[in-house]
Short mmCIF file of C-alpha atoms in Angstrom, two decimals:
data_model
loop_
_atom_site.label_atom_id
_atom_site.label_comp_id
_atom_site.label_asym_id
_atom_site.label_seq_id
_atom_site.Cartn_x
_atom_site.Cartn_y
_atom_site.Cartn_z
CA MET A 211 -20.99 -20.77 81.35
CA SER A 212 -22.89 -17.61 81.38
CA PRO A 213 -21.94 -15.14 84.17
CA GLU A 214 -24.20 -14.76 87.12
CA PRO A 215 -26.24 -11.43 87.44
CA GLY A 216 -24.19 -8.87 89.44
CA ASP A 217 -21.01 -11.05 89.16
CA PRO A 218 -18.21 -8.55 88.05
CA VAL A 219 -15.70 -11.40 87.59
CA GLY A 220 -17.96 -13.19 85.18
CA ALA A 221 -18.63 -9.97 83.33
CA LEU A 222 -14.82 -9.23 83.25
CA ALA A 223 -14.26 -12.77 82.03
CA SER A 224 -16.76 -12.37 79.13
CA GLN A 225 -15.32 -9.02 78.31
CA LEU A 226 -11.91 -10.46 78.22
CA GLU A 227 -13.23 -13.29 75.93
CA ALA A 228 -14.61 -10.64 73.62
CA ALA A 229 -11.16 -8.89 73.77
CA GLY A 230 -9.48 -12.17 72.83
CA ALA A 231 -11.77 -12.58 69.93
CA LEU A 232 -11.15 -9.05 68.72
CA ILE A 233 -7.45 -9.57 69.05
CA GLU A 234 -7.96 -12.74 66.86
CA SER A 235 -9.76 -10.85 64.28
CA LEU A 236 -7.07 -8.21 64.37
CA GLU A 237 -4.35 -11.02 63.82
CA GLU A 238 -6.49 -12.11 60.90
CA GLU A 239 -6.52 -8.56 59.52
CA VAL A 240 -2.74 -8.34 60.08
CA ALA A 241 -2.36 -11.67 58.13
CA ARG A 242 -4.53 -10.32 55.37
CA LEU A 243 -2.34 -7.22 55.24
CA ARG A 244 0.73 -9.34 55.07
CA HIS A 245 -0.92 -11.21 52.21
CA ASP A 246 -1.84 -7.89 50.45
CA LEU A 247 1.78 -6.69 51.04
CA GLU A 248 3.15 -9.89 49.49
CA GLU A 249 0.85 -9.47 46.45
CA ALA A 250 2.02 -5.85 46.12
CA ARG A 251 5.67 -7.07 46.24
CA LEU A 252 4.87 -9.63 43.40
CA ALA A 253 3.12 -7.00 41.47
CA LEU A 254 6.09 -4.77 41.74
CA ARG A 255 8.40 -7.44 40.70
CA ALA A 256 6.15 -8.28 37.69
CA ALA A 257 6.10 -4.52 36.86
CA GLN A 258 9.91 -4.49 37.04
CA GLN A 259 9.97 -7.56 34.76
CA GLU A 260 7.48 -6.00 32.43
CA VAL A 261 9.53 -2.70 32.31
CA SER A 262 12.63 -4.85 31.33
CA ALA A 263 10.52 -6.56 28.65
CA ARG A 264 9.26 -3.39 27.35
CA GLY A 265 12.84 -2.04 27.12
CA ARG A 266 13.79 -5.07 25.07
CA ALA A 267 10.70 -4.49 22.94
CA LEU A 268 11.77 -1.01 22.42
CA GLU A 269 15.28 -2.13 21.43
CA GLU A 270 13.67 -4.49 19.03
CA LYS A 271 11.43 -1.71 17.58
CA GLU A 272 14.68 0.41 17.20
CA ARG A 273 16.15 -2.39 15.19
CA GLU A 274 13.03 -2.80 13.02
CA LEU A 275 13.11 1.06 12.53
CA ARG A 276 16.64 0.78 11.19
CA GLU A 277 15.66 -2.06 8.99
CA ILE A 278 12.82 -0.05 7.61
CA ARG A 279 15.11 2.89 6.87
CA GLU A 280 17.38 0.53 4.95
CA GLU A 281 14.50 -0.97 3.09
CA MET A 282 13.34 2.55 2.14
CA ARG A 283 16.85 3.45 0.99
CA ARG A 284 17.13 0.35 -1.09
CA GLU A 285 13.57 0.92 -2.61
CA ARG A 286 14.44 4.47 -3.39
CA GLU A 287 17.61 3.48 -5.11
CA ALA A 288 15.87 0.76 -7.15
CA SER A 289 13.07 3.10 -8.06
CA GLU A 290 15.59 5.77 -9.24
CA ALA A 291 17.48 3.11 -11.21
CA GLN A 292 14.21 1.94 -12.67
CA HIS A 293 13.14 5.43 -13.67
CA ARG A 294 16.55 6.07 -15.32
CA GLU A 295 16.21 2.81 -17.19
CA GLU A 296 12.70 3.66 -18.25
CA LEU A 297 13.86 7.12 -19.50
CA GLU A 298 16.77 5.66 -21.46
CA SER A 299 14.51 2.96 -22.96
CA LEU A 300 12.07 5.71 -24.01
CA ARG A 301 14.86 7.62 -25.62
CA ASN A 302 16.27 4.57 -27.31
CA SER A 303 12.81 3.57 -28.60
CA SER A 304 12.02 7.10 -29.86
CA LYS A 305 15.36 7.14 -31.81
CA GLN A 306 14.74 3.57 -33.01
CA TRP A 307 11.26 4.59 -34.09
CA GLU A 308 12.47 7.69 -35.99
CA GLU A 309 15.24 5.60 -37.73
CA GLU A 310 12.72 2.93 -38.72
CA LEU A 311 10.31 5.59 -39.94
CA ARG A 312 13.04 7.23 -42.14
CA ARG A 313 14.08 3.97 -43.48
CA ALA A 314 10.58 3.00 -44.23
CA TYR A 315 10.14 6.31 -46.02
CA ARG A 316 13.40 5.73 -48.07
CA GLU A 317 12.34 2.18 -48.83
CA GLN A 318 8.99 3.48 -50.11
CA GLU A 319 10.58 6.21 -52.27
CA GLU A 320 12.90 3.57 -53.70
CA ARG A 321 9.95 1.19 -54.30
CA HIS A 322 8.00 3.97 -56.03
CA ARG A 323 11.00 4.78 -58.20
CA ARG A 324 11.44 1.13 -59.13
CA GLU A 325 7.67 0.77 -59.88
CA LEU A 326 7.94 3.85 -62.15
CA GLU A 327 10.95 2.58 -63.87
CA GLU A 328 9.40 -0.79 -64.30
CA LEU A 329 6.38 0.74 -65.79
CA ARG A 330 8.44 2.82 -68.09
CA ARG A 331 10.38 -0.19 -69.25
CA ARG A 332 7.19 -2.16 -69.61
CA ALA A 333 5.65 0.55 -71.67
CA GLU A 334 8.84 0.79 -73.89
CA ARG A 335 8.77 -2.97 -74.44
CA GLU A 336 5.11 -2.94 -75.21
CA ARG A 337 5.54 -0.15 -77.59
CA ASN A 338 8.40 -1.89 -79.44
CA ASP A 339 6.47 -5.05 -79.57
CA LEU A 340 3.49 -3.19 -80.95
CA GLU A 341 5.57 -1.40 -83.56
CA SER A 342 7.11 -4.62 -84.78
CA SER A 343 3.65 -6.41 -85.01
CA LEU A 344 1.77 -3.51 -86.55
CA ARG A 345 4.27 -3.38 -89.49
CA GLY A 346 2.93 -6.51 -90.84
CA GLU A 347 -0.85 -6.08 -90.30
CA PHE A 348 -3.51 -4.34 -92.24
CA GLY A 349 -5.44 -1.25 -91.20
CA ARG A 350 -8.23 -3.01 -89.46
CA ARG A 351 -5.99 -5.13 -87.37
CA LEU A 352 -4.13 -2.06 -86.63
CA LYS A 353 -7.14 -0.18 -85.62
CA GLU A 354 -8.31 -3.02 -83.39
CA GLU A 355 -4.97 -3.40 -81.98
CA ARG A 356 -4.73 0.28 -81.39
CA ALA A 357 -8.05 0.33 -79.75
CA ARG A 358 -7.27 -2.52 -77.59
CA ARG A 359 -3.86 -1.08 -76.71
CA GLU A 360 -5.59 2.23 -75.86
CA ARG A 361 -8.10 0.39 -73.69
CA GLN A 362 -5.18 -1.46 -72.11
CA HIS A 363 -3.43 1.82 -71.63
CA GLU A 364 -6.48 3.41 -70.06
CA ASP A 365 -6.89 0.46 -67.85
CA ALA A 366 -3.19 0.51 -66.89
CA LEU A 367 -3.54 4.16 -66.29
CA HIS A 368 -6.68 3.67 -64.22
CA ALA A 369 -5.02 0.77 -62.45
CA LEU A 370 -2.08 2.83 -61.75
CA ARG A 371 -4.09 5.65 -60.33
CA SER A 372 -6.27 3.08 -58.35
CA ALA A 373 -3.07 1.41 -57.15
CA SER A 374 -1.67 4.89 -56.32
CA ALA A 375 -4.90 5.76 -54.41
CA ARG A 376 -4.90 2.50 -52.69
CA ARG A 377 -1.38 2.81 -51.93
CA GLU A 378 -1.90 6.14 -50.41
CA LEU A 379 -4.72 4.76 -48.22
CA ASP A 380 -2.62 1.81 -47.23
CA LEU A 381 0.26 4.18 -46.38
CA GLN A 382 -2.16 6.30 -44.27
CA ARG A 383 -3.33 3.30 -42.49
CA ASP A 384 0.17 1.76 -42.21
CA TYR A 385 1.40 5.17 -40.76
CA GLN A 386 -0.92 4.73 -37.86
CA VAL A 387 -0.09 1.16 -36.81
CA VAL A 388 2.88 -0.01 -34.98
CA ILE A 389 6.36 -0.56 -36.65
CA GLU A 390 5.92 -4.42 -36.57
CA SER A 391 2.78 -4.27 -38.70
CA GLN A 392 4.67 -1.94 -41.21
CA GLN A 393 7.44 -4.36 -41.53
CA ALA A 394 5.10 -7.13 -42.15
CA GLU A 395 3.07 -5.14 -44.84
CA ILE A 396 6.46 -4.25 -46.49
CA GLU A 397 7.29 -7.85 -46.75
CA ALA A 398 3.79 -8.72 -47.99
CA LEU A 399 4.05 -5.85 -50.70
CA ARG A 400 7.47 -7.20 -51.76
CA GLU A 401 5.97 -10.58 -52.23
CA ARG A 402 3.06 -9.27 -54.11
CA LEU A 403 5.28 -7.12 -56.32
CA ARG A 404 7.41 -10.13 -57.18
CA GLN A 405 4.38 -12.17 -58.00
CA GLN A 406 3.05 -9.30 -60.09
CA GLU A 407 6.41 -9.13 -61.81
CA GLU A 408 6.30 -12.77 -62.49
CA ARG A 409 2.78 -12.66 -63.83
CA ALA A 410 3.60 -9.55 -66.04
CA GLU A 411 6.70 -11.45 -67.36
CA GLU A 412 4.50 -14.44 -68.07
CA GLU A 413 1.81 -12.41 -69.82
CA ARG A 414 4.46 -10.58 -71.80
CA ARG A 415 5.96 -13.80 -72.94
CA GLU A 416 2.49 -15.22 -73.88
CA ALA A 417 1.52 -12.09 -75.72
CA LEU A 418 4.78 -12.02 -77.61
CA ARG A 419 4.33 -15.55 -78.59
CA GLU A 420 0.72 -14.89 -79.67
CA ILE A 421 1.83 -11.80 -81.65
CA LYS A 422 4.67 -13.79 -83.29
CA ARG A 423 2.27 -16.48 -84.27
CA LEU A 424 -0.35 -14.15 -85.61
CA ALA A 425 2.36 -12.11 -87.43
CA GLU A 426 3.71 -15.12 -89.10
CA GLU A 427 0.33 -16.36 -90.16
CA ARG A 428 -0.74 -12.94 -91.26
CA GLU A 429 2.61 -12.49 -93.06
CA ARG A 430 2.13 -15.76 -94.99
CA GLU A 431 -1.51 -14.71 -95.93
CA LEU A 432 -0.37 -11.33 -96.94
CA LYS A 433 2.52 -12.77 -99.08
CA ARG A 434 0.01 -15.13 -100.82
CA ALA A 435 -2.98 -12.71 -101.21
CA HIS A 436 -1.79 -9.18 -100.91
CA ALA A 437 1.74 -9.15 -102.52
CA ALA A 438 0.78 -6.26 -104.65
CA LYS A 439 -0.59 -4.14 -101.79
CA LEU A 440 2.51 -4.64 -99.46
CA GLU A 441 4.06 -1.33 -100.29
CA GLU A 442 0.90 0.55 -99.94
CA VAL A 443 0.04 -1.15 -96.58
CA ARG A 444 3.49 -0.58 -95.37
CA ALA A 445 3.33 2.99 -96.17
CA GLU A 446 -0.01 3.47 -94.45
CA ALA A 447 1.34 1.51 -91.52
CA GLU A 448 4.41 3.67 -91.20
CA ARG A 449 2.22 6.71 -91.24
CA LYS A 450 0.04 5.27 -88.59
CA ILE A 451 2.91 4.10 -86.58
CA SER A 452 4.35 7.56 -86.70
CA ALA A 453 1.01 9.04 -85.51
CA LEU A 454 0.75 6.29 -82.85
CA LYS A 455 4.38 7.13 -81.75
CA ALA A 456 3.54 10.78 -81.46
CA GLN A 457 0.32 9.94 -79.51
CA LYS A 458 2.27 7.54 -77.39
CA GLU A 459 4.97 10.09 -76.73
CA ALA A 460 2.33 12.69 -75.77
CA ASP A 461 0.54 10.22 -73.59
CA ASN A 462 3.81 9.19 -71.94
CA ARG A 463 4.87 12.77 -71.29
CA ALA A 464 1.44 13.55 -69.86
CA LEU A 465 1.62 10.42 -67.77
CA ARG A 466 5.14 11.21 -66.52
CA GLU A 467 4.21 14.71 -65.65
CA ARG A 468 1.08 13.55 -63.89
CA HIS A 469 3.04 10.89 -62.13
CA ALA A 470 5.68 13.29 -61.21
CA LYS A 471 3.16 15.80 -59.68
CA GLU A 472 1.55 12.91 -57.71
CA VAL A 473 4.90 11.69 -56.50
CA LEU A 474 5.84 15.24 -55.64
CA GLN A 475 2.59 15.78 -53.77
CA LEU A 476 2.89 12.45 -51.99
CA ARG A 477 6.45 13.38 -51.14
CA ARG A 478 5.45 16.62 -49.73
CA THR A 479 2.54 15.15 -47.88
CA TYR A 480 4.77 12.44 -46.36
CA GLU A 481 7.41 14.99 -45.44
CA GLU A 482 4.73 17.14 -43.77
CA ARG A 483 3.31 14.12 -41.90
CA LEU A 484 6.82 13.03 -40.96
CA ALA A 485 7.63 16.61 -39.67
CA ALA A 486 4.35 16.68 -37.74
CA GLU A 487 5.04 13.23 -36.31
CA ASP A 488 8.58 14.20 -35.44
CA GLU A 489 7.21 17.39 -33.74
CA ARG A 490 4.53 15.27 -31.85
CA ARG A 491 7.19 12.77 -30.83
CA LYS A 492 9.43 15.60 -29.63
CA GLN A 493 6.53 17.18 -27.70
CA GLU A 494 5.71 13.60 -26.10
CA THR A 495 9.35 13.24 -25.33
CA TRP A 496 9.48 16.66 -23.59
CA ALA A 497 6.25 15.95 -21.83
CA LEU A 498 7.66 12.62 -20.70
CA GLN A 499 10.82 14.39 -19.48
CA GLU A 500 8.84 16.95 -17.73
CA HIS A 501 6.59 14.38 -16.15
CA LEU A 502 9.72 12.33 -15.10
CA GLU A 503 11.22 15.50 -13.53
CA GLU A 504 7.99 16.21 -11.85
CA LEU A 505 7.93 12.73 -10.47
CA GLN A 506 11.55 12.91 -9.34
CA SER A 507 10.96 16.22 -7.62
CA ARG A 508 7.72 14.79 -6.00
CA ARG A 509 9.63 11.71 -4.88
CA GLU A 510 12.39 13.81 -3.53
CA ALA A 511 9.91 15.99 -1.63
CA GLU A 512 8.28 12.78 -0.32
CA ARG A 513 11.64 11.29 0.59
CA ARG A 514 12.60 14.59 2.61
CA ALA A 515 9.08 14.51 4.25
CA TYR A 516 9.50 10.83 5.18
CA THR A 517 12.87 11.46 6.51
CA ALA A 518 11.74 14.40 8.60
CA ARG A 519 8.81 12.40 9.75
CA LEU A 520 11.08 9.47 10.77
CA LYS A 521 13.34 11.92 12.73
CA GLU A 522 10.23 13.34 14.41
CA LEU A 523 8.99 9.89 15.26
CA GLU A 524 12.35 8.80 16.56
CA ALA A 525 12.70 11.96 18.66
CA GLU A 526 9.21 11.49 20.07
CA ARG A 527 9.87 7.79 20.79
CA LEU A 528 13.21 8.67 22.57
CA ALA A 529 11.43 11.41 24.52
CA GLY A 530 8.50 9.26 25.39
CA ARG A 531 10.82 6.33 26.25
CA LYS A 532 12.90 8.52 28.52
CA GLU A 533 9.82 10.09 30.10
CA ASN A 534 8.26 6.73 30.72
CA GLU A 535 11.36 5.18 32.30
CA GLU A 536 11.70 8.33 34.53
CA ASN A 537 7.98 8.07 35.59
CA LEU A 538 8.32 4.32 36.07
CA GLU A 539 11.50 4.79 38.17
CA ARG A 540 9.63 7.44 40.29
CA VAL A 541 6.65 5.22 40.75
CA VAL A 542 8.80 2.22 41.70
CA ALA A 543 10.72 4.19 44.13
CA ARG A 544 7.64 5.65 45.77
CA PHE A 545 6.11 2.32 46.02
CA GLY A 546 9.36 0.91 47.56
CA GLU A 547 9.10 3.61 50.23
CA GLU A 548 5.51 2.91 50.75
CA ILE A 549 6.10 -0.73 51.11
CA SER A 550 9.00 -0.25 53.58
CA ARG A 551 6.76 2.16 55.59
CA LEU A 552 4.00 -0.47 55.56
CA GLU A 553 6.55 -3.11 56.61
CA HIS A 554 7.64 -1.07 59.63
CA ARG A 555 4.04 -0.29 60.38
CA ILE A 556 3.07 -3.95 60.36
CA SER A 557 6.12 -4.87 62.45
CA ASP A 558 4.89 -2.27 65.05
CA LEU A 559 1.43 -3.65 64.94
CA GLU A 560 2.81 -7.15 65.40
CA ASP A 561 4.74 -6.04 68.41
CA ALA A 562 1.69 -4.42 69.80
CA LEU A 563 -0.40 -7.49 69.11
CA LYS A 564 2.29 -9.51 70.94
CA GLU A 565 1.99 -7.17 73.93
CA SER A 566 -1.77 -7.41 73.82
CA GLU A 567 -1.59 -11.26 73.56
CA SER A 568 0.70 -11.36 76.61
CA LEU A 569 -1.63 -9.09 78.54
CA ARG A 570 -4.62 -11.13 77.55
CA LYS A 571 -2.92 -14.28 78.80
CA ARG A 572 -1.89 -12.61 82.04
CA LEU A 573 -5.60 -11.42 82.65
CA GLU A 574 -6.83 -14.89 81.71
CA ASP A 575 -4.37 -16.26 84.40
CA GLU A 576 -5.65 -13.82 86.98
CA LEU A 577 -9.23 -14.49 85.96
CA VAL A 578 -8.82 -18.18 86.48
CA GLU A 579 -7.07 -17.46 89.89
CA LEU A 580 -10.03 -15.24 90.92
CA ARG A 581 -12.62 -17.81 89.72
CA GLY A 582 -10.77 -20.32 91.97
CA ARG A 583 -11.00 -18.11 94.89
CA LEU A 584 -14.68 -17.34 94.35
CA GLU A 585 -15.34 -21.07 94.11
CA ALA A 586 -13.45 -21.56 97.33
CA ARG A 587 -15.70 -18.87 99.07
CA ARG A 588 -18.81 -20.51 97.91
CA GLU A 589 -18.02 -23.81 99.56
CA PRO A 590 -20.40 -24.34 102.61
CA LEU A 591 -17.77 -26.09 104.75
CA VAL A 592 -15.20 -23.46 104.57
CA PRO A 593 -15.48 -20.59 107.10
CA THR A 594 -16.35 -17.07 106.05
CA PRO A 595 -13.21 -15.16 105.21
CA SER A 596 -12.29 -12.04 107.03
CA ALA A 597 -12.64 -8.51 105.66
CA GLU A 598 -9.05 -8.25 104.69
CA PRO A 599 -9.22 -10.81 101.75
CA ASP A 600 -12.53 -9.15 100.58
CA GLU A 601 -10.70 -5.80 100.56
CA GLU A 602 -7.77 -7.31 98.67
CA LEU A 603 -10.18 -8.88 96.16
CA ARG A 604 -11.99 -5.69 95.70
CA GLN A 605 -8.86 -3.98 94.92
CA ARG A 606 -7.69 -6.60 92.57
CA LEU A 607 -11.06 -6.44 90.81
CA GLN A 608 -10.58 -2.67 90.41
CA GLU A 609 -7.15 -3.19 89.23
CA LEU A 610 -8.52 -5.70 86.63
CA GLU A 611 -11.26 -3.22 85.71
CA ALA A 612 -8.70 -0.48 85.05
CA GLU A 613 -6.46 -2.94 83.10
CA LYS A 614 -9.65 -3.90 81.21
CA LEU A 615 -10.25 -0.32 80.25
CA LEU A 616 -6.74 0.00 79.24
CA ALA A 617 -6.90 -3.04 77.16
CA GLU A 618 -10.12 -1.79 75.53
CA GLU A 619 -8.53 1.49 74.78
CA ARG A 620 -5.44 -0.14 73.33
CA ILE A 621 -7.64 -2.52 71.28
CA GLU A 622 -9.61 0.56 69.94
CA SER A 623 -6.33 2.28 69.16
CA LEU A 624 -5.00 -0.88 67.45
CA GLN A 625 -8.35 -1.10 65.50
CA GLU A 626 -7.86 2.53 64.32
CA GLU A 627 -4.33 1.83 63.46
CA LEU A 628 -5.34 -1.20 61.53
CA ALA A 629 -8.08 0.51 59.77
CA THR A 630 -5.75 3.35 58.81
CA ALA A 631 -3.14 0.75 57.64
CA ARG A 632 -5.96 -1.01 55.62
CA GLU A 633 -7.00 2.23 54.02
CA GLU A 634 -3.36 3.08 53.19
CA GLY A 635 -2.79 -0.41 51.77
CA ARG A 636 -5.93 -0.03 49.62
CA ARG A 637 -4.86 3.37 48.28
CA ASN A 638 -1.39 1.95 47.64
CA ALA A 639 -2.89 -0.93 45.78
CA GLU A 640 -5.12 1.29 43.71
CA GLU A 641 -2.17 3.60 42.81
CA LEU A 642 -0.06 0.52 41.95
CA GLU A 643 -2.85 -0.74 39.70
CA ARG A 644 -3.33 2.69 38.09
CA ALA A 645 0.51 2.83 37.57
CA LEU A 646 0.53 -0.66 36.07
CA ASP A 647 -2.42 0.09 33.86
CA LYS A 648 -0.74 3.26 32.55
CA LEU A 649 2.38 1.32 32.00
CA ARG A 650 0.43 -1.26 30.07
CA ARG A 651 -1.20 1.44 28.01
CA LEU A 652 2.18 3.19 27.36
CA SER A 653 3.78 -0.19 26.30
CA GLU A 654 1.01 -1.68 24.32
CA PRO A 655 -0.13 1.03 21.79
CA GLU A 656 1.75 -0.57 18.81
CA GLN A 657 0.33 -3.99 19.61
CA ARG A 658 -3.06 -2.40 20.02
CA LEU A 659 -2.58 -0.49 16.67
CA ARG A 660 -1.69 -3.79 14.84
CA GLU A 661 -4.68 -5.60 16.29
CA GLY A 662 -6.95 -2.74 15.06
CA ILE A 663 -5.37 -3.01 11.57
CA ALA A 664 -6.05 -6.78 11.57
CA LEU A 665 -9.57 -6.22 12.62
CA PHE A 666 -10.06 -3.63 9.84
CA ASN A 667 -8.46 -5.99 7.17
CA ALA A 668 -11.04 -8.73 8.19
CA SER A 669 -14.07 -6.32 7.94
CA GLU A 670 -16.18 -5.26 4.97
CA HIS A 671 -14.71 -1.66 5.17
CA SER A 672 -11.46 -3.04 3.56
CA ARG A 673 -13.51 -4.19 0.58
CA ALA A 674 -15.13 -0.83 0.31
CA VAL A 675 -11.62 0.86 0.26
CA ALA A 676 -10.47 -1.55 -2.37
CA SER A 677 -13.54 -0.84 -4.60
CA ILE A 678 -12.86 2.91 -4.30
CA SER A 679 -9.21 2.43 -4.97
CA LYS A 680 -10.05 0.55 -8.35
CA ALA A 681 -11.54 3.83 -9.59
CA LEU A 682 -9.41 6.53 -7.85
CA GLY A 683 -6.25 4.70 -7.40
CA LEU A 684 -4.42 3.53 -4.14
CA PRO A 685 -4.68 6.02 -1.25
CA ARG A 686 -2.17 7.38 1.28
CA ALA A 687 -2.81 5.77 4.68
CA HIS A 688 -2.15 6.81 8.20
CA ALA A 689 -2.75 4.71 11.40
CA ARG A 690 -2.53 6.07 14.90
CA ILE A 691 -3.84 5.62 18.53
CA ASP A 692 -6.28 8.37 19.33
CA GLU A 693 -5.84 9.10 23.12
CA GLU A 694 -8.76 11.60 22.96
CA ASN A 695 -10.97 8.74 21.69
CA GLY A 696 -10.25 6.19 24.48
CA GLY A 697 -6.92 4.90 23.01
CA LYS A 698 -8.72 3.48 19.95
CA PRO A 699 -6.87 2.86 16.65
CA VAL A 700 -7.84 5.48 14.03
CA LEU A 701 -7.18 4.72 10.30
CA THR A 702 -7.21 7.48 7.71
CA PHE A 703 -7.25 7.01 3.91
CA VAL A 704 -6.41 9.92 1.54
CA TRP A 705 -6.99 10.05 -2.22
CA GLU A 706 -4.86 12.82 -3.84
CA GLU A 707 -7.06 15.93 -4.59
CA ILE A 708 -10.17 13.74 -4.46
CA GLY A 709 -11.23 12.90 -0.87
CA TRP A 710 -10.52 11.21 2.33
CA ARG A 711 -12.11 8.68 4.72
CA ARG A 712 -11.48 8.01 8.55
CA TYR A 713 -12.31 4.77 10.39
CA VAL A 714 -12.15 3.57 14.07
CA SER A 715 -11.15 0.05 14.60
CA ASP A 716 -11.59 -1.03 18.29
CA PRO A 717 -9.73 -4.35 19.07
CA THR A 718 -11.05 -4.29 22.76
CA GLU A 719 -12.63 -7.66 23.65
CA GLY A 720 -16.30 -7.55 24.77
CA VAL A 721 -17.23 -4.26 23.14
CA GLU A 722 -20.49 -4.07 21.27
CA GLU A 723 -20.62 -4.34 17.42
CA PRO A 724 -19.75 -2.49 15.20
CA ARG A 725 -16.16 -2.55 16.16
CA VAL A 726 -15.07 -1.04 12.91
CA TYR A 727 -17.01 1.97 11.73
CA LEU A 728 -16.82 5.18 9.66
CA ILE A 729 -16.35 8.45 11.66
CA GLY A 730 -15.47 10.95 9.04
CA THR A 731 -15.33 11.71 5.25
CA GLY A 732 -14.42 14.76 3.12
CA ASP A 733 -13.69 15.92 -0.40
CA SER A 734 -10.60 17.96 0.31
CA PRO A 735 -7.37 16.46 1.80
CA GLU A 736 -6.38 19.87 2.94
CA ASP A 737 -8.86 19.57 5.71
CA LEU A 738 -6.64 17.03 7.48
CA LYS A 739 -4.06 18.19 9.86
CA PRO A 740 -0.66 16.53 10.79
CA PRO A 741 -0.07 13.78 11.39
CA GLU A 742 -2.99 12.35 9.49
CA ASN A 743 -1.76 13.93 6.11
CA GLN A 744 1.60 12.06 6.56
CA PRO A 745 1.37 8.47 5.44
CA ASN A 746 2.91 5.85 7.67
CA ALA A 747 1.05 2.79 6.22
CA ARG A 748 0.33 1.29 2.72
CA VAL A 749 -2.61 -0.25 1.11
CA ASP A 750 -2.63 -3.11 -1.33
CA ALA A 751 -4.99 -3.75 -4.24
CA ARG A 752 -7.35 -5.69 -2.00
CA GLY A 753 -7.81 -2.85 0.45
CA ARG A 754 -5.67 -4.51 3.22
CA LEU A 755 -3.61 -2.00 5.35
CA MET A 756 -0.07 -2.68 6.46
CA LEU A 757 2.23 -0.56 8.56
CA GLY A 758 5.23 0.90 6.83
CA VAL A 759 5.54 3.28 3.89
CA GLN A 760 6.28 2.09 0.37
CA ALA A 761 7.78 4.40 -2.30
CA ARG A 762 5.29 5.16 -5.03
#
């Protein structure tokens, strides 16, 4: 029912109804504040749980760091043992190669000596056979035989020279191949020499049988036809045999001298080559030892650098962990104080609302009573009241007006306090959200770094790094979170004394492509500053990046 114009009681009633609606809205605001406070408590509890989880994660990371150290120590010991074994095997192989080379040289000298002795014996046998056969033949046969023998001698000499030249070429070729091929060739030469000896023996026997047969036939013919000329032919044959012996002896001496000179020259050449090869092997051995010492010194320097870097990382991790724990404790304590203060403030507001509610109920009761009185005054059968009740009613209306003004002032004060409390709650919620976000960022860098590495391994840039590594070798890698670049993972690849490349791999969901892109290249690794020039990751042959340093 709308109030009548000029009716102060109706206006007061409508104002009281508006005040009741305002109080109800204030109660709703208080309920929302309670809900926000409950959410803040839940968020604080979740933050505390997350802090404990991060503490457990940090302990797990410490255990993994200890395992990485142990793995690095085992790898370093295995690598040192492998290097020692390789050096020992190189020394043993060098000594074995020298022994086999000396043994092959001695065997070759012995083979040459046997070949020379065999040729000498063969020439002696041929000379004896020729002397015995020429005694029973006449001059023409002697000349033909002498010419044939001379041709054979020349052929043998030429064959010997050709064999010597071929053998020298074979030795030169054999000197350049591996020891196994030398052994196989030595066996083949032994087999061929044995076959040549067998063929020579067979030819000698066949020639001896043929000469004997011809000599017997010729002897019979000479006995029948030239019995008278036997003495003359014999004398002539003896003279020719003497001349042939002298010629043979001179040829043999010249052949021996020439062969001795060739053998001496070959021996000198082989000794010079052997000395040069020994010198080269010694230089190679020294170079290998120097390279091994350089590798050992480099590995020792890398080990010291990795150890120092691990100590720095551990110190940074401990300092960061302590600082984060202190900051988190301060934030939790401050939010605890803020929440306690808000709880007290809300309890005060609840008390004030209860008082306002009781005042509203009392005013409503008085308003109902006044309305009843007004209704009674408007009845036509009721006589007009005296001036005293009207005066009392006016005083009561004035009191109600004053109480209404006080209630309005109280309501305005409560509204201001609620607005202030709402603003403080909003600010505290924002600060709590910022603290939680900072806590998440402080506790999630390693997971974010691993996600960035996985994203890089799945991109085409890993194949580009693999193709470059095929030509330049595997690079040193460093992975980190760049706070200046919005907390994005930055991956740096360095090829020794050749160049470097730097990539950004952003694993944030919803960002625009490309999520992996190149941000820098260079030709001099000296341009990089710590910690980028200190590796903390490794790259395989397919360009995939993995955290952890592997000894090279």
